Amino acid sequence: MKTTKTLIALALISSLVACGGSDNNNSTQGSGSSSAALAKFTTMTSVTNSCGEATRPAFDVVFHKLDGAVNGTTKSDNQGKIDTDIPQGTQHISVIIPMKNNDGEKVTYVDTYLDVSNGLTLDRLSFYNSDDSCSCTYEAQVDISELKISAPDAILEGVNRRPIHIDVADDVLPMCSKDKLAYLSIKTPYFGGSKAAKFDLSSGAISVKESDFIHQGVKVDYSHIDEHSMGTVNIRGAIDNRSVFHQVSYRTKDNLYIYPSIADTNLLSLASFEENSFAEGNFKSFNTAYQHIDENGHLDQPQKISAYDVGYEFSNSFVNALVSSNSNVLSYDYTNAVPSADRVQYMIGFNDYKHGAVSWYINSEAKGTIPDLEFGDILTDETMDESSMYLSFNLYDYNHEGNYIDLINVFQRQTYEQLIDSGIYDGGASIRIEFELNSN
């Protein structure tokens, strides 16, 4: 049997003797010359914290040949922007972003885009710094004393993450929000139905009355969804780039509502989770299917991706890599499992004594080949903590025509409301599979 170390090496797609970029500001172009116009690489960084604030750190760039060999390096400007020609013979592009978290510890993002010989234009390279924390943008005291008298059986949603049963709640509730406007709803189980209201938090205090709830709820009909495979049902309204009126049902057919007179764009997502173990580690899958909800509360049947089929294709790719002992190339074709799949993103994580917590993302079409990517000799085997390594990948199947770069740009350029209205989620699905490899 192959050792865990061998499996980890394969999970990392190559021997990972490197993960870094140019140590100088000089661009190193590939060999050869041509009179034809060179393709362009244009983008900028955007690292967002939990407050929604973005920084734009500078980054290194590595251009790769078809086989993954380095074809040149360069750097962005100090504002995290780049607009440059791609060296002739380039097939793939990697960017390396060194940063520090709130504790001053090193973190490194590596973002690789496969098969971009015709150029790569991205609105931004987006990352989320989950270690950041922030205080409330808007803090408010929510007085529900009048609501307790007029609707004591009501359930209030939107003040915090959990529904609040009015009859046992305090008269005044604290609220923490990133947004000035609060969208609240009440359900009255005894009389049935639900209503919604909008409140301005800028004064720091609001008084909630039953008469404020003037937007009538429309019950969502998801009776046709198979309860056995349903998982968790999430209903969200969309206003511009914001999710509102989030309601959840856990494996039951609870009454869920939309409020078309205040949020006429609504989405249902169906989420499920599976976990399995194998000799070398653990396998987890997070499956989500989507459908747009019309103003009458109707929707088509969501269609999940088969975790078994996708997992089989991943395992089959590993087997092929194991058999090919003279190559670190990994070929895959997830269209065998999901014919209309749009995009794959691998994520490889590990701790490195020089670069801190490293997150390496590899982006491609659903069918492709990851070559033996090497970034130089900055990161050597001796600097890695092998026990920290893990691998995950995301597979996306949206209602979209175009390549995977087009899909990334669509999600970057449109608001949440625009995306739902465009129909891109209709019949769409995604699956995330995580592998935690045993260290022994």
PDB file of C-alpha atoms in Angstrom, residues 16 32 112 125 179 190 198 261 271 296 306-307 313 333 351 356 378 396:
ATOM      1  CA  LEU A  16       5.615  20.930  -4.078  1.00  0.00           C
ATOM      2  CA  GLY A  32      11.334  33.223 -28.071  1.00  0.00           C
ATOM      3  CA  THR A 112      -3.464  29.296 -10.149  1.00  0.00           C
ATOM      4  CA  LEU A 125      -8.585  38.073  -7.137  1.00  0.00           C
ATOM      5  CA  ASP A 179     -26.159  47.497   7.562  1.00  0.00           C
ATOM      6  CA  TYR A 190     -51.931  30.516  16.148  1.00  0.00           C
ATOM      7  CA  LYS A 198     -38.090  47.463   7.420  1.00  0.00           C
ATOM      8  CA  SER A 261     -43.664  43.604  -1.858  1.00  0.00           C
ATOM      9  CA  ALA A 271     -28.061  21.842   1.495  1.00  0.00           C
ATOM     10  CA  ASN A 296     -46.386  33.190  -5.775  1.00  0.00           C
ATOM     11  CA  SER A 306     -24.197  13.175  -6.879  1.00  0.00           C
ATOM     12  CA  ALA A 307     -21.478  13.119  -4.235  1.00  0.00           C
ATOM     13  CA  GLU A 313     -14.121  10.663 -10.473  1.00  0.00           C
ATOM     14  CA  ASP A 333     -12.992  14.915 -16.187  1.00  0.00           C
ATOM     15  CA  ASN A 351       1.489  24.915   7.106  1.00  0.00           C
ATOM     16  CA  GLY A 356       2.870  30.252   7.439  1.00  0.00           C
ATOM     17  CA  ILE A 378      11.550  28.994  -2.195  1.00  0.00           C
ATOM     18  CA  TYR A 396     -19.922  24.238  -9.883  1.00  0.00           C
TER      19      TYR A 396
END
